[in-house]
Coordinates of C-alpha atoms in Angstrom, one line a residue:
M30 CA 0.7 0.3 0.1
R31 CA 0.7 3.4 -0.9
I32 CA -0.4 5.9 1.6
L33 CA -1.0 9.5 2.0
F34 CA -1.5 10.0 5.8
C35 CA -3.5 13.4 6.7
G36 CA -3.1 14.6 10.3
S37 CA -2.4 16.8 12.9
D38 CA -2.8 16.1 16.8
S39 CA -1.3 13.3 18.9
F40 CA -4.4 11.0 18.2
S41 CA -3.6 10.7 15.2
I42 CA -0.2 11.0 15.4
A43 CA -0.7 7.6 17.9
S44 CA -2.3 5.4 14.6
L45 CA 1.1 6.5 11.4
K46 CA 3.3 5.9 14.4
A47 CA 1.5 2.2 14.0
L48 CA 1.5 2.4 10.3
C49 CA 5.8 3.2 10.9
K50 CA 5.6 0.0 13.1
E51 CA 3.5 -2.5 10.9
R52 CA 6.2 -0.4 8.0
A53 CA 9.2 -1.8 9.1
N54 CA 7.2 -5.1 9.9
S55 CA 6.0 -5.6 7.1
P56 CA 7.1 -3.6 3.9
E57 CA 4.9 -5.7 1.8
T58 CA 2.2 -4.5 2.6
I59 CA 3.2 -1.2 3.4
A60 CA 6.0 1.0 1.3
S61 CA 5.0 4.6 1.5
I62 CA 3.7 6.6 4.0
D63 CA 3.2 10.6 2.6
V64 CA 2.0 13.0 5.7
V65 CA -0.6 15.5 4.8
C66 CA -0.5 18.5 7.4
R67 CA -2.1 22.2 7.4
P68 CA 0.6 25.5 7.7
G69 CA 1.1 26.6 11.2
K70 CA -0.3 29.7 12.8
R71 CA 0.6 33.1 13.5
V72 CA -0.1 33.5 17.2
G73 CA 0.8 35.3 20.5
R74 CA 0.5 38.8 20.8
G75 CA 1.5 40.4 17.3
L76 CA 0.8 37.3 15.4
K77 CA 5.3 36.7 15.9
K78 CA 5.5 33.2 16.6
I79 CA 4.0 29.9 13.6
Q80 CA 2.0 27.5 15.8
E81 CA 3.0 23.9 14.3
V82 CA 0.2 20.9 14.2
P83 CA 2.3 19.0 16.2
I84 CA 1.9 16.2 13.7
K85 CA 4.1 18.1 11.8
A86 CA 7.5 17.4 14.6
A87 CA 5.9 12.5 14.4
A88 CA 6.4 13.3 10.6
T89 CA 9.5 14.8 11.1
H90 CA 11.4 12.6 13.2
L91 CA 9.6 9.5 11.6
S92 CA 11.2 10.3 8.3
L93 CA 8.3 10.8 5.7
P94 CA 8.1 13.2 2.7
I95 CA 5.7 16.9 5.1
H96 CA 3.4 18.3 2.0
E97 CA 1.5 20.7 3.9
I98 CA -2.1 22.4 2.4
D99 CA -5.1 24.6 4.2
T100 CA -7.3 23.7 0.9
F101 CA -7.8 20.8 -1.7
T102 CA -8.2 23.3 -4.9
G103 CA -5.9 23.2 -7.3
W104 CA -4.4 20.1 -5.3
K105 CA -3.1 17.3 -6.8
P106 CA -2.1 14.3 -4.4
P107 CA 1.8 13.1 -4.3
Q108 CA 3.5 10.0 -6.6
S109 CA 5.2 7.5 -4.0
H110 CA 8.3 6.2 -7.0
G111 CA 6.2 6.7 -9.5
H112 CA 3.5 5.0 -8.5
P113 CA 0.1 6.8 -7.0
I114 CA -1.4 6.8 -4.4
N115 CA -4.1 3.4 -4.0
L116 CA -4.9 4.4 -0.3
I117 CA -5.5 7.2 1.7
V118 CA -6.2 7.3 5.4
A119 CA -7.1 10.3 8.0
V120 CA -8.1 10.7 11.3
S121 CA -8.3 13.9 13.5
F122 CA -7.7 16.3 10.3
G123 CA -10.6 18.7 10.1
L124 CA -10.4 19.6 6.4
F125 CA -12.8 17.6 4.5
I126 CA -10.7 15.6 1.2
P127 CA -13.2 15.9 -1.5
P128 CA -14.0 13.4 -3.9
R129 CA -11.6 14.3 -6.5
I130 CA -8.9 13.2 -4.3
L131 CA -10.4 9.9 -2.7
N132 CA -11.6 9.2 -6.1
S133 CA -7.2 9.1 -6.8
A134 CA -7.2 6.7 -4.8
K135 CA -7.8 3.8 -5.7
Y136 CA -9.1 1.8 -2.5
G137 CA -10.7 5.7 -1.0
G138 CA -10.0 6.4 2.3
L139 CA -9.6 5.7 5.3
N140 CA -11.0 7.3 9.1
V141 CA -10.3 6.2 12.0
H142 CA -13.1 8.1 15.0
P143 CA -12.6 7.6 18.6
S144 CA -16.7 7.6 19.7
L145 CA -19.0 4.4 18.7
L146 CA -21.2 5.5 15.0
P147 CA -23.0 6.1 14.5
D148 CA -23.5 7.8 18.0
F149 CA -21.3 11.0 18.4
R150 CA -20.6 12.4 14.8
G151 CA -18.7 15.4 15.2
P152 CA -15.4 16.8 15.7
A153 CA -15.7 16.3 19.2
P154 CA -16.0 12.9 20.5
L155 CA -14.3 12.7 23.3
H156 CA -15.2 15.5 25.7
H157 CA -19.7 14.9 24.7
T158 CA -19.2 11.8 26.3
L159 CA -17.3 12.5 29.0
L160 CA -20.0 15.6 29.3
A161 CA -23.0 12.6 28.5
G162 CA -21.4 10.8 31.4
E163 CA -20.8 7.8 30.0
T164 CA -19.5 5.3 31.1
K165 CA -17.9 3.3 28.3
T166 CA -17.1 4.0 24.5
G167 CA -15.2 2.8 21.6
V168 CA -13.3 3.3 18.5
T169 CA -14.9 2.9 14.1
L170 CA -12.7 2.7 11.6
Q171 CA -15.3 3.6 8.6
T172 CA -14.6 4.9 5.0
L173 CA -14.2 8.3 4.0
D174 CA -17.5 9.9 2.9
P175 CA -17.1 11.8 0.1
R176 CA -20.3 13.9 0.4
E177 CA -20.0 14.2 4.4
F178 CA -18.5 13.7 7.6
D179 CA -18.7 10.9 9.2
H180 CA -21.6 9.3 7.3
G181 CA -18.9 6.5 5.9
V182 CA -19.8 2.6 5.3
I183 CA -18.5 0.7 9.2
L184 CA -15.6 -1.5 8.4
D185 CA -14.5 -2.7 11.4
Q186 CA -15.9 -1.1 15.6
T187 CA -15.4 -2.1 18.8
P188 CA -17.8 -5.0 20.6
P189 CA -20.7 -3.9 21.8
P190 CA -21.2 -2.1 25.0
G191 CA -17.9 -0.7 24.4
F192 CA -14.6 -1.4 26.0
S193 CA -14.8 1.3 30.0
I194 CA -13.6 4.0 30.4
P195 CA -11.8 4.5 34.0
D196 CA -13.1 6.5 36.4
P197 CA -15.8 8.0 34.1
D198 CA -16.4 10.0 37.3
T199 CA -12.7 12.0 37.3
C200 CA -11.6 11.0 33.9
D201 CA -11.0 13.9 31.7
V202 CA -10.8 14.0 27.6
P203 CA -6.7 14.1 28.2
R204 CA -7.0 11.0 30.0
L205 CA -9.4 9.7 27.6
L206 CA -7.3 10.8 25.3
D207 CA -5.2 8.3 25.8
L208 CA -6.5 5.1 25.4
V209 CA -8.7 5.9 22.8
S210 CA -5.2 6.9 20.4
D211 CA -3.9 3.0 21.0
K212 CA -7.3 1.1 20.1
G213 CA -7.7 3.0 17.3
A214 CA -3.8 2.5 15.7
Q215 CA -4.5 -1.1 17.0
M216 CA -8.0 -1.1 14.9
L217 CA -6.1 1.4 11.4
V218 CA -3.2 -1.3 11.5
S219 CA -5.4 -4.3 11.5
G220 CA -7.9 -3.0 8.8
I221 CA -4.2 -3.4 5.9
R222 CA -3.6 -6.3 7.7
N223 CA -6.7 -7.3 6.4
R224 CA -7.1 -6.1 4.2
V225 CA -11.0 -5.0 5.1
F226 CA -10.9 -1.3 2.5
V227 CA -11.2 -3.9 -0.6
P228 CA -14.3 -4.3 -2.9
P229 CA -17.0 -5.5 -2.0
L230 CA -17.0 -3.3 1.8
K231 CA -19.0 -5.2 4.6
S232 CA -20.5 -3.1 7.7
V233 CA -20.3 -4.1 10.4
G234 CA -21.3 -1.3 12.5
W235 CA -23.8 -2.7 15.8
Y236 CA -24.8 0.5 16.9
K237 CA -28.8 0.2 15.4
P238 CA -30.5 3.5 16.1
D239 CA -33.8 3.6 16.6
N240 CA -34.1 6.7 14.7
E241 CA -31.7 9.5 13.9
A242 CA -33.5 12.1 16.7
A243 CA -31.8 9.4 19.6
L244 CA -28.7 9.9 17.1
R245 CA -26.0 13.0 19.4
H246 CA -23.6 15.2 17.6
A247 CA -20.5 15.2 19.0
G248 CA -19.9 19.3 17.4
K249 CA -17.1 21.1 18.3
I250 CA -17.0 23.8 21.4
K251 CA -17.0 27.2 21.9
P252 CA -17.2 29.7 24.8
E253 CA -20.8 29.2 25.6
D254 CA -19.8 26.0 27.1
R255 CA -18.6 26.8 29.8
H256 CA -20.6 29.6 29.9
I257 CA -22.4 28.4 33.6
N258 CA -26.2 28.6 33.0
W259 CA -27.0 28.4 37.2
S260 CA -31.1 27.6 36.5
S261 CA -30.4 24.7 35.4
W262 CA -27.5 23.6 35.3
T263 CA -27.0 21.2 38.7
A264 CA -23.8 20.7 40.8
Q265 CA -22.7 17.5 38.1
E266 CA -23.1 19.3 35.3
I267 CA -21.0 22.1 36.6
S268 CA -18.3 20.1 38.3
R269 CA -19.1 16.6 35.2
R270 CA -17.7 20.7 32.7
Q271 CA -15.2 22.4 34.9
R272 CA -13.2 19.0 34.4
V273 CA -13.9 17.7 30.6
L274 CA -13.8 21.6 29.2
G275 CA -11.5 23.6 32.1
P276 CA -12.4 27.0 34.5
L277 CA -16.4 27.9 33.5
W278 CA -17.2 31.7 32.8
N279 CA -19.8 33.9 34.1
I280 CA -20.7 38.0 33.0
A281 CA -20.5 39.5 35.5
V282 CA -22.9 42.6 36.1
T283 CA -20.7 45.5 38.5
E284 CA -21.9 48.9 39.2
A285 CA -19.7 50.3 36.7
G286 CA -21.4 52.6 34.5
S287 CA -21.1 56.2 34.0
P288 CA -21.4 58.0 37.6
G289 CA -25.3 58.5 38.2
S290 CA -27.4 57.0 34.9
G291 CA -28.3 54.2 37.2
I292 CA -26.7 51.8 34.9
N293 CA -24.1 48.3 35.9
G294 CA -21.3 47.6 33.4
T295 CA -19.7 44.2 32.9
K296 CA -17.2 42.4 33.5
R297 CA -16.3 38.5 32.4
I298 CA -15.4 36.4 35.8
I299 CA -13.5 34.0 35.0
F300 CA -14.7 30.5 38.0
T301 CA -10.1 29.3 37.9
K302 CA -10.3 27.1 40.6
M303 CA -13.0 25.8 42.2
A304 CA -14.6 23.1 43.4
L305 CA -18.0 21.5 44.6
E306 CA -18.5 21.8 48.6
E307 CA -19.1 18.6 51.1
S308 CA -21.8 20.2 53.3
I309 CA -23.3 22.9 53.2
P310 CA -22.6 26.7 55.6
D311 CA -24.4 26.5 58.6
V312 CA -24.9 30.2 57.9
L313 CA -27.1 28.7 54.8
D314 CA -29.3 26.3 56.8
S315 CA -32.5 28.8 56.5
I316 CA -31.2 31.2 53.4
K317 CA -33.4 30.4 50.6
L318 CA -30.5 31.8 47.8
D319 CA -31.1 32.4 44.5
P320 CA -29.0 30.1 42.1
G321 CA -25.5 32.7 40.9
V322 CA -25.9 34.6 44.2
I323 CA -22.4 34.3 45.5
F324 CA -21.8 35.2 48.5
A325 CA -18.2 35.4 51.0
S326 CA -18.0 33.9 54.4
D327 CA -17.5 36.1 57.7
A328 CA -14.8 33.6 58.5
R329 CA -11.1 35.9 58.0
T330 CA -8.3 34.0 56.9
T331 CA -4.7 34.1 58.7
A332 CA -3.7 36.1 55.4
G333 CA -6.5 38.4 55.9
E334 CA -10.4 40.0 54.7
L335 CA -8.6 39.9 51.4
D336 CA -8.5 36.3 51.2
R337 CA -11.8 35.4 52.8
L338 CA -13.6 32.2 51.4
L339 CA -16.6 33.4 48.3
Y340 CA -18.8 30.4 47.5
V341 CA -22.4 30.2 45.2
T342 CA -25.2 28.2 45.4
T343 CA -26.7 25.7 42.4
C344 CA -30.0 25.5 41.2
D345 CA -29.4 21.9 43.2
R346 CA -29.1 23.9 46.2
K347 CA -24.8 22.5 46.8
I348 CA -22.4 25.2 47.4
F349 CA -19.6 25.8 45.4
R350 CA -15.9 27.0 46.8
I351 CA -14.2 29.3 44.6
D352 CA -11.2 30.3 45.7
E353 CA -9.9 31.6 42.7
I354 CA -10.6 33.8 39.6
K355 CA -10.2 36.3 37.3
V356 CA -11.6 39.1 36.2
Q357 CA -11.6 40.6 32.8
G358 CA -8.4 42.9 32.3
Q359 CA -6.6 41.0 35.6
P360 CA -4.6 37.7 36.6
S361 CA -6.6 35.6 37.9
A362 CA -5.6 35.5 41.9
P363 CA -7.4 34.5 44.8
A364 CA -11.4 35.0 44.8
Y365 CA -12.2 37.9 47.1
R366 CA -8.8 39.9 46.4
A367 CA -10.0 39.9 42.3
A368 CA -13.9 40.9 43.3
K369 CA -12.6 44.0 45.9
K370 CA -10.4 45.0 42.9
G371 CA -12.5 44.5 40.1
K372 CA -15.2 46.9 41.9
L373 CA -17.4 43.4 42.2
L374 CA -18.6 43.4 46.0
D375 CA -21.5 44.6 47.2
I376 CA -21.0 45.0 51.3
Q377 CA -24.1 44.6 53.3
P378 CA -25.4 46.0 56.1
I379 CA -24.5 44.0 58.9
S380 CA -27.5 43.6 60.4
S381 CA -27.8 41.4 56.6
P382 CA -27.8 37.1 57.0
L383 CA -25.0 37.7 54.3
P384 CA -22.2 39.9 55.7
A385 CA -20.8 40.3 51.7
K386 CA -22.9 39.5 48.6
F387 CA -21.2 39.8 45.3
F388 CA -22.3 41.2 41.4
A389 CA -24.9 39.0 42.6
G390 CA -26.4 39.4 39.0
L391 CA -24.4 36.4 36.9
V392 CA -25.7 35.6 33.7

């Protein structure tokens, strides 16, 4: 086989390394591998630094030919020792491979996807698998469809009900990625050895939903997915999103509007360090707080008033302790200190049941 491998990240690197190992052990199975990746992007202040896709360094280390493209328009696949590429493999590539390119390869294309297709089609299956609270998952080897992402013929797949996710209540994306990367690479090599891509193709997909509506789409993760909805997200949902997506955020209502206008300003608040409390503070036993109301503890720390702890209630009456926040325009800092500096504190009268409430208008 003369393979054109299209990839980008650590998930695809695992498959590329497995193919290179197979080529070394069985050159009659894989004669050559060319790598396609997207060009590096300018990042950082002034866009002076170029950030390369991780697979470029891996391909360089493996001494493989590299082709950097940002579009297939007008691009022609390379030849290997005067012979055309006869199989395309795309793993976590990101660009749609058009029919013209697929048709140029005798056996079309293969793709490794880290879910039990057709469930969790899309670019972020690992995130959505964990967000859904799944305890099992799998990998799929499919053909590259000439019309849509993740709609190819399923040539191999993890048997039902899938393999177990390690410690599903604490597992994060990097840990799950390590697991599926290895299993996906093994499935790809096995498929090439068994020549499952040679017609007539045999579909072996086991997952048969009753209807398309039962399928879950694994769309690209957006900033809004980290925006806490205090009125509907339970403590479990908040904890899960924090574990899977990283620090969550809200917009805080401040008193920074025009003087005398009565109009409040807003600032984005990122909860850089926040944890679920095991027990509810005594002060809340007889007080009903709306979800999203953040308050300060009466207790002073040894560091003084500015390092008092902040808390927030959820819609299912659980409590999160907020240790650290990043106020828009400021570096991350201890929560009470950062809130005071950002003019977010609304100190209540001493007679108030809650001594300090800050940005109660979280949206």
